[in-house]
Tab-separated table of C-alpha atoms and ligand atoms in Angstrom:
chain	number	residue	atom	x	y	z
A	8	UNK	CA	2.778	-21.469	-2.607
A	9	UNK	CA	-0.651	-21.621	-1.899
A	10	UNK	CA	-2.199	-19.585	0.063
A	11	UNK	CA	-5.254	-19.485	2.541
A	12	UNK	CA	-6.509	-16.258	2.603
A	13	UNK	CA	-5.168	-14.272	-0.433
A	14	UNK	CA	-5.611	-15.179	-4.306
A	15	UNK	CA	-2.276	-13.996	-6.393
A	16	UNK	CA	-2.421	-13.058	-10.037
A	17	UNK	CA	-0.351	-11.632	-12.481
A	18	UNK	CA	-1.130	-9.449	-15.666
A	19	UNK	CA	1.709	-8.444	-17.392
A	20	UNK	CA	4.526	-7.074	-14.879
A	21	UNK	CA	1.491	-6.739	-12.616
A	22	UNK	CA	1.158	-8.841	-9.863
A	23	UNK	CA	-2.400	-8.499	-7.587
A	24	UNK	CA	-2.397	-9.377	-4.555
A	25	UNK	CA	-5.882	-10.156	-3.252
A	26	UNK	CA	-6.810	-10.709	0.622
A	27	UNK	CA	-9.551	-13.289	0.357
A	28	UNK	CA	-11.814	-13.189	3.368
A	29	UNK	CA	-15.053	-11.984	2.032
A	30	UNK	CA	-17.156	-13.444	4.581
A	31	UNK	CA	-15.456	-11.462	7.560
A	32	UNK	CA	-14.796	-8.246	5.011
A	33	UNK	CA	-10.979	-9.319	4.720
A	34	UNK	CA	-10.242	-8.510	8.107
A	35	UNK	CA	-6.687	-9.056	8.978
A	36	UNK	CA	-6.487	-12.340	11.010
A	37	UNK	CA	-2.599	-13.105	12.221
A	38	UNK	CA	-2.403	-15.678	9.271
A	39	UNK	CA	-3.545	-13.216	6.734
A	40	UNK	CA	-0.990	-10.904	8.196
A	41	UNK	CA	1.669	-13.916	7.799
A	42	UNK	CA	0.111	-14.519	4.324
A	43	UNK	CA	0.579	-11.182	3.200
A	44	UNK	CA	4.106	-10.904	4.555
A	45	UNK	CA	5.405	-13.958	2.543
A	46	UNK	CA	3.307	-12.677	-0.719
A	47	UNK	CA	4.988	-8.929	-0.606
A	48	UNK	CA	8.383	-10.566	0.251
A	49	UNK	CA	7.760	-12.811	-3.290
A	50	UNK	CA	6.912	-9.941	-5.049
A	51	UNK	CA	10.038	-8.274	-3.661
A	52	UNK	CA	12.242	-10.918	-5.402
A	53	UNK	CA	10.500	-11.606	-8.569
A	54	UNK	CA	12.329	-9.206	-11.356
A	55	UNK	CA	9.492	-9.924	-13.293
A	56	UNK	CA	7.175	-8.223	-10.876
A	57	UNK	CA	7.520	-4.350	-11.573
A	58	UNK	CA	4.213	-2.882	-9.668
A	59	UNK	CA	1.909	-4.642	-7.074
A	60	UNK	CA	-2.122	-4.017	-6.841
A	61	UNK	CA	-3.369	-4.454	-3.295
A	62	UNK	CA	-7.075	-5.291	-2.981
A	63	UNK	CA	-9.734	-7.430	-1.525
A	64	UNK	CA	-12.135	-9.849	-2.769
A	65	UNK	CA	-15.765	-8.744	-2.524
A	66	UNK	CA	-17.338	-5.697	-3.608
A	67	UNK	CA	-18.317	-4.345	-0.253
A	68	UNK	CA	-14.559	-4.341	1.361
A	69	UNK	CA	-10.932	-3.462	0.943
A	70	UNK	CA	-10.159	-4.728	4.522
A	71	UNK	CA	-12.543	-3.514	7.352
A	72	UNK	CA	-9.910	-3.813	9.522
A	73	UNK	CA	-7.853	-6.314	12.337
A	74	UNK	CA	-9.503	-9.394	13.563
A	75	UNK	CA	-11.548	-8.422	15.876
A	76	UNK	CA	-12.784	-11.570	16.723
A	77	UNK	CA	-8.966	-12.797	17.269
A	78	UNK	CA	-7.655	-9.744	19.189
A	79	UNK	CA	-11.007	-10.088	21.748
A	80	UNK	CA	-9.002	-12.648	23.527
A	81	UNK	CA	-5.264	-11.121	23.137
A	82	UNK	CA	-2.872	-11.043	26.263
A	83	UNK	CA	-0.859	-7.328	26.315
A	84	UNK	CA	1.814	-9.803	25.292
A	85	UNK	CA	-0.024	-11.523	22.457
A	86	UNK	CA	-1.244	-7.616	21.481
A	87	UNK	CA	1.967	-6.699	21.672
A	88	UNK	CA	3.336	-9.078	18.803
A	89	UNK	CA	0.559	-8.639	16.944
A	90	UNK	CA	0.796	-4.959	16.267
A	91	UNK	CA	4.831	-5.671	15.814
A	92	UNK	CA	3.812	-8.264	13.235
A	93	UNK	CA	1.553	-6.321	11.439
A	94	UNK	CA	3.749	-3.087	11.304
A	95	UNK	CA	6.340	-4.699	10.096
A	96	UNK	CA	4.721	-5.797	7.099
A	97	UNK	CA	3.234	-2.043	7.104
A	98	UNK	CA	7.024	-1.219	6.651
A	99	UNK	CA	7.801	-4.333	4.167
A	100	UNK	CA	5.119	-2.921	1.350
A	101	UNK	CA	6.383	1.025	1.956
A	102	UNK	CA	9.860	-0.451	1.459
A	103	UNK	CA	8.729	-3.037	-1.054
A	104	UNK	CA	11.241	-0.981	-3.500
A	105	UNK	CA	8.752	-1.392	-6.209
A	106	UNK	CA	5.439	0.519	-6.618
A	107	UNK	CA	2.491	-0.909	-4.466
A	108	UNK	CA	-1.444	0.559	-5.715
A	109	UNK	CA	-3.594	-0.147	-3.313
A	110	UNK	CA	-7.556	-0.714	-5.058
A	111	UNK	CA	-10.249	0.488	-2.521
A	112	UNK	CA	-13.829	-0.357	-3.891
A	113	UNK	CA	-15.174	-0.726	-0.272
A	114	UNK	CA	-14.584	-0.146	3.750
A	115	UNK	CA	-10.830	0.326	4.366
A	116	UNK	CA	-11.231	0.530	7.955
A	117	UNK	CA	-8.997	0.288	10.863
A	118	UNK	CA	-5.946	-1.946	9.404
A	119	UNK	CA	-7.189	-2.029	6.703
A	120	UNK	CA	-6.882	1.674	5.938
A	121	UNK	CA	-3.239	1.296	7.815
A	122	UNK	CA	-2.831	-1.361	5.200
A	123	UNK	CA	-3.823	0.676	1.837
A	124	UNK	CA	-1.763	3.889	3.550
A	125	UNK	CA	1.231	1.444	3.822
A	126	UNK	CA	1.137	1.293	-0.071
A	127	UNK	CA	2.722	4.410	-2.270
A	128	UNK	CA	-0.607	5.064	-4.463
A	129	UNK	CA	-4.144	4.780	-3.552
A	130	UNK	CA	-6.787	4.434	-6.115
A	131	UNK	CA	-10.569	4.349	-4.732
A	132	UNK	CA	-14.146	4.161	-5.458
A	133	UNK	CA	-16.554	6.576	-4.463
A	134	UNK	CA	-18.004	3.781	-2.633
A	135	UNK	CA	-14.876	3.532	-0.286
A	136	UNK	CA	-15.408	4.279	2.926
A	137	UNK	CA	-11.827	5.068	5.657
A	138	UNK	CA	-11.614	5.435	9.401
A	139	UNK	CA	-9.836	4.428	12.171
A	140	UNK	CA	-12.549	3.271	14.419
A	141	UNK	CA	-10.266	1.730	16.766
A	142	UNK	CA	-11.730	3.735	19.438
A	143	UNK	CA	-15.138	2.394	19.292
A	144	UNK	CA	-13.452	-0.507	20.167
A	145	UNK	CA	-11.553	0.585	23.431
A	146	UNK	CA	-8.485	0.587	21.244
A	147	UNK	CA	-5.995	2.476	19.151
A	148	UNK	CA	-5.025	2.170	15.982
A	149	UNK	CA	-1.756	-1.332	16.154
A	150	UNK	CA	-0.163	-1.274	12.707
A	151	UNK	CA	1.208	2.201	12.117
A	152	UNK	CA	-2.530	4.230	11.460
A	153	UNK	CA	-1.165	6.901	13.993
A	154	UNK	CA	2.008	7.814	12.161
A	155	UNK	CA	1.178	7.301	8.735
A	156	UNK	CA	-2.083	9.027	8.727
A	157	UNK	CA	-0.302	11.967	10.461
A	158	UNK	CA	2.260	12.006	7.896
A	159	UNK	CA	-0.296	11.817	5.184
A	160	UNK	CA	-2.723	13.883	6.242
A	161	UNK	CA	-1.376	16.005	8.801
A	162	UNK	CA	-1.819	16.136	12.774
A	163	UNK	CA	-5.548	17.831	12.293
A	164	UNK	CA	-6.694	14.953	10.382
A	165	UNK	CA	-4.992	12.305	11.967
A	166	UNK	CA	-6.421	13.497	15.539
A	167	UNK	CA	-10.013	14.150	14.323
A	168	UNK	CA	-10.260	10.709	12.555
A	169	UNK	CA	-8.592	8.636	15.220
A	170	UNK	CA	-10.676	10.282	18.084
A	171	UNK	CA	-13.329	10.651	16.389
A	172	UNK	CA	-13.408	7.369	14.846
A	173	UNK	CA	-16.211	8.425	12.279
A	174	UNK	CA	-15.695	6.773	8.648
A	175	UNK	CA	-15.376	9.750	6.041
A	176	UNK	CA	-15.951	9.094	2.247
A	177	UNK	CA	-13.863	8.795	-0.927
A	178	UNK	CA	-14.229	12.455	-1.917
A	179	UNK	CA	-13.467	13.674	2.019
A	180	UNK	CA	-10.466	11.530	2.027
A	181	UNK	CA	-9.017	12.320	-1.641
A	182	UNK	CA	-9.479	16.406	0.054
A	183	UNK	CA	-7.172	15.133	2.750
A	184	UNK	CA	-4.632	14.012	0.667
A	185	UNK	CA	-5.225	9.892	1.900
A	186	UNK	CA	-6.161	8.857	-1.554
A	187	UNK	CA	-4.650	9.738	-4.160
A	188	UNK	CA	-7.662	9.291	-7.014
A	189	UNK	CA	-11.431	8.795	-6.767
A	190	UNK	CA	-13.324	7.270	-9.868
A	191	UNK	CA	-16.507	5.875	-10.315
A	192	UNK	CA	-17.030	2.411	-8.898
A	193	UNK	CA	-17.242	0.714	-12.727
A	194	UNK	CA	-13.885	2.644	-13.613
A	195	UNK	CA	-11.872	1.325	-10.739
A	196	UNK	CA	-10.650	-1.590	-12.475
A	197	UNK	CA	-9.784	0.234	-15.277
A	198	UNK	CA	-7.791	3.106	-13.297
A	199	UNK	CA	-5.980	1.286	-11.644
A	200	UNK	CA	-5.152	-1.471	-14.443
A	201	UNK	CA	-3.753	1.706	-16.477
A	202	UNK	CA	-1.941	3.382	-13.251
A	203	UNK	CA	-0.291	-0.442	-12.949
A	204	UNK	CA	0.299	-0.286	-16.508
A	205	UNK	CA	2.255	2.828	-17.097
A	206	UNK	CA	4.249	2.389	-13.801
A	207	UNK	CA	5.147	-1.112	-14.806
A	208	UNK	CA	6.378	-0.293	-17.600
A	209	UNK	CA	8.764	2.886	-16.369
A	210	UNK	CA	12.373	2.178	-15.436
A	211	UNK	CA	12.334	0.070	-12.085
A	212	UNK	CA	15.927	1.365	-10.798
A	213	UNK	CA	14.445	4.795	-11.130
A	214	UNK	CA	11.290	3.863	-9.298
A	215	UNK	CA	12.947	2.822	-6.516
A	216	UNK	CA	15.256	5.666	-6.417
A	217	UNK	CA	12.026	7.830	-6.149
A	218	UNK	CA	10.355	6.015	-3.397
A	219	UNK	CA	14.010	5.813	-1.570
A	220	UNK	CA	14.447	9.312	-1.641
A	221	UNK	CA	10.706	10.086	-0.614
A	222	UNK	CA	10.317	7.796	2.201
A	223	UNK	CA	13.627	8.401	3.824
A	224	UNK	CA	13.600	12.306	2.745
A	225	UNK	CA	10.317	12.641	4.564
A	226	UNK	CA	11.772	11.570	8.094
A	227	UNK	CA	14.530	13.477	7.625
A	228	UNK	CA	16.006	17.417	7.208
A	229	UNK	CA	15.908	18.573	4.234
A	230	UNK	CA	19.634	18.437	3.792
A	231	UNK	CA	19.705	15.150	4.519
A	232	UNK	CA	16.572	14.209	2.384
A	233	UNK	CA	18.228	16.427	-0.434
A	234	UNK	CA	21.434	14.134	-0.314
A	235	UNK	CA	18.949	11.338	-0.770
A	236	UNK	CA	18.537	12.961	-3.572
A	237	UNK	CA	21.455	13.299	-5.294
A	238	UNK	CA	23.099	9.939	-4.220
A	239	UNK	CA	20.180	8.125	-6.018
A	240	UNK	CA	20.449	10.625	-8.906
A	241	UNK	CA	24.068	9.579	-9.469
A	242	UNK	CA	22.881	5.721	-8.791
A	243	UNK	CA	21.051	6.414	-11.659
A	244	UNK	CA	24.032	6.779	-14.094
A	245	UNK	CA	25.030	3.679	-13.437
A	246	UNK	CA	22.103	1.820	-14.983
A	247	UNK	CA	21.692	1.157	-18.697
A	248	UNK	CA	18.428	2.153	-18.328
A	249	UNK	CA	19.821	5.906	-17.691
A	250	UNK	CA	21.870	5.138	-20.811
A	251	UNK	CA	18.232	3.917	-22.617
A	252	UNK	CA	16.145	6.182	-22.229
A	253	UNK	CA	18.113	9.310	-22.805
A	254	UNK	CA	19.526	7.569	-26.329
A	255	UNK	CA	15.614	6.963	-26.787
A	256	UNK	CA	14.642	10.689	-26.357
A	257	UNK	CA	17.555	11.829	-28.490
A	258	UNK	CA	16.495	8.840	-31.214
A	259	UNK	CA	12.755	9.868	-31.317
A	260	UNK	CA	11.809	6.489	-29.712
A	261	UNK	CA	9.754	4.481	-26.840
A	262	UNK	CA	12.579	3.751	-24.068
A	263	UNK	CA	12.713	-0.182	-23.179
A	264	UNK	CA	13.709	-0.170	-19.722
A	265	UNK	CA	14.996	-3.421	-18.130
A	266	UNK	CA	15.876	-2.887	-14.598
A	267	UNK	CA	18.932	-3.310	-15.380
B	326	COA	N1	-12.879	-8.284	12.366
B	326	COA	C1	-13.516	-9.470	12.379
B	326	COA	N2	-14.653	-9.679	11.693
B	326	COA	C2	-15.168	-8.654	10.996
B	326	COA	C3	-14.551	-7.394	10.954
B	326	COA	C4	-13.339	-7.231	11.673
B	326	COA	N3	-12.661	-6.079	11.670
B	326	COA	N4	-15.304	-6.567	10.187
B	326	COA	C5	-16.345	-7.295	9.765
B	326	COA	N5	-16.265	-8.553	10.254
B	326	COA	C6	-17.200	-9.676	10.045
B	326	COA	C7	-18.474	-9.506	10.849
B	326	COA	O1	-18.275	-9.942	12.184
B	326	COA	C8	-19.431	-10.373	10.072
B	326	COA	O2	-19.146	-11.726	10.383
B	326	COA	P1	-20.369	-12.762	10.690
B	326	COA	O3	-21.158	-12.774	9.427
B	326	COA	O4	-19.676	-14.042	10.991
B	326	COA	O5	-21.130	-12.162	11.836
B	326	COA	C9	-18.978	-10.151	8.632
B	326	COA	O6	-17.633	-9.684	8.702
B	326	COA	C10	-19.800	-9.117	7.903
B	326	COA	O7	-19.766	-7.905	8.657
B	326	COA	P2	-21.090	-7.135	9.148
B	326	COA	O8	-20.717	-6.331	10.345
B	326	COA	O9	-22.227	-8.088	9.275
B	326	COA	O10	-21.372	-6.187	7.886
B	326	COA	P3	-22.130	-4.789	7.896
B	326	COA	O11	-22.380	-4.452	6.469
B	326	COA	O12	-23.311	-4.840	8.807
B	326	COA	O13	-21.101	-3.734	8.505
B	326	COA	C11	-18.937	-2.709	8.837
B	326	COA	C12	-19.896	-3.440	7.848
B	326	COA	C13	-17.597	-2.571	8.127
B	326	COA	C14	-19.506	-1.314	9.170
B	326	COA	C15	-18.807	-3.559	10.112
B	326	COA	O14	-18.478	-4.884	9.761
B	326	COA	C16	-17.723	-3.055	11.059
B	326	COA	O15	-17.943	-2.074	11.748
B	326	COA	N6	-16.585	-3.774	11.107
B	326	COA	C17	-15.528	-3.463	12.052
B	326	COA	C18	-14.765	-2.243	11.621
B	326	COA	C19	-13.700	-1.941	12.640
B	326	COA	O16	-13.957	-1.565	13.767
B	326	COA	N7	-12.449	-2.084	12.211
B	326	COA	C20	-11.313	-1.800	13.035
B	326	COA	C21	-10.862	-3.028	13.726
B	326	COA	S1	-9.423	-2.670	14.706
């Protein structure tokens, strides 16, 4: 399919999914959001597709947020199924079932740092810049930036950034918890190539069990989140790949896992 506002590649078992707006910073425009829905949906159903990168085109931004051009003339009701469009595709990458790295090199602002917290890893720059300026706006964070951030980063965080709505830096946001690695700008392509690398190339049945029982466990009691737990553990001996790569460890060799 051919797309508007993102560029798709693939490298390997790596498929990158780029948001290409550079002239408006990527900002999330209701097609983009459409775009992006139909690209993580592809991604969902192409075996061959074992981890996703998330970026944006440009040096200067990830995504620096919404449309704000576009929402300046939003109805409540057209507001309303905007934010409903764009959290459900907040949901669709955390549910993707297959590892999503978002790569930050610039401004991940607004929904555009809802975006790269709706992935499971976040690799940035030192360059990066994250906020939820939202309220500079007259607004609130629309595509999940309340919950997630809270969840991520805790109520202290997730008040002070949201009220505030004061961009912090790479290093301030990797103390939070919100990223999970900061390299020099020249080394973000190769971080995150290797990250996409090595997860692409672990057993996908696995992977998924791990982000199952994290993302449900985490709304949930501990006993329940625990039970998570063990169903996908036994899932697990179901797969070949179980079967793999404990015969490999026994036989002294490099597991080849197949999803399978
Ligand atoms: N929505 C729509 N357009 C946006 C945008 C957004 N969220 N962020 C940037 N743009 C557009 C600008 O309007 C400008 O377009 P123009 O050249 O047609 O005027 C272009 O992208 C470049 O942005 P500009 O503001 O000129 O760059 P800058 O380097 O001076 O500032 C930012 C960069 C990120 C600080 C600034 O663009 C900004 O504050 N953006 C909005 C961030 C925000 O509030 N996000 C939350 C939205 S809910």
């Amino acid at each position: 399919m051919a797309y508007r506002n993102l560029e798709i590649s693939n490298r390997g078992a790596v498929r990158t999914i780029t948001v290409n707006r550079p002239d408006k910073l990527n900002a999330l425009n209701r097609d983009t959001l459409n775009e992006l829905s139909i690209a993580f949906t592809q991604a969902a159903q192409d075996d061959a597709v074992r981890t996703v990168v998330l970026t944006g085109a440009g040096e200067k931004a990830f995504v620096a947020g919404a449309d704000i051009a576009e929402m300046n003339g939003y109805t409540p009701v057209q507001a309303q199924s905007f934010s409903r469009i764009g959290q459900q595709l907040m949901s669709a990458i955390e549910r993707l079932g297959k590892p999503v790295i978002a790569r930050i090199q610039g401004f991940a602002l607004g929904g555009g740092m809802e975006l790269a917290m709706a992935c499971h890893l976040r690799v940035a720059s030192e360059k990066a810049k994250f906020g939820q300026p939202e309220i500079n706006l007259g607004l609130i964070p629309g595509f999940g930036g309340t919950q997630r951030l809270l969840r991520l980063a805790g109520r202290g965080a997730a008040l002070e950034l949201c009220l505030s709505g004061t961009p912090i830096g790479a290093q301030r946001a990797y103390e939070l918890g919100i990223v999970t690695r900061v390299v020099a700008p020249e080394a973000l392509d190769e971080a995150v190539n290797a990250l996409a690398d090595q997860l692409a190339a672990a057993a996908p049945l696995a992977a998924a069990g791990i982000l199952d029982a994290v993302l449900l466990g985490g709304e949930t009691s501990i006993d329940q989140g625990l039970e998570f737990e063990t169903q996908a553990f036994a899932l697990a001996f179901a797969t070949q790949d179980m079967r793999e790569g404990t015969t490999a460890f026994l036989e002294k060799r490099k597991a080849q896992f197949k999803g399978r």
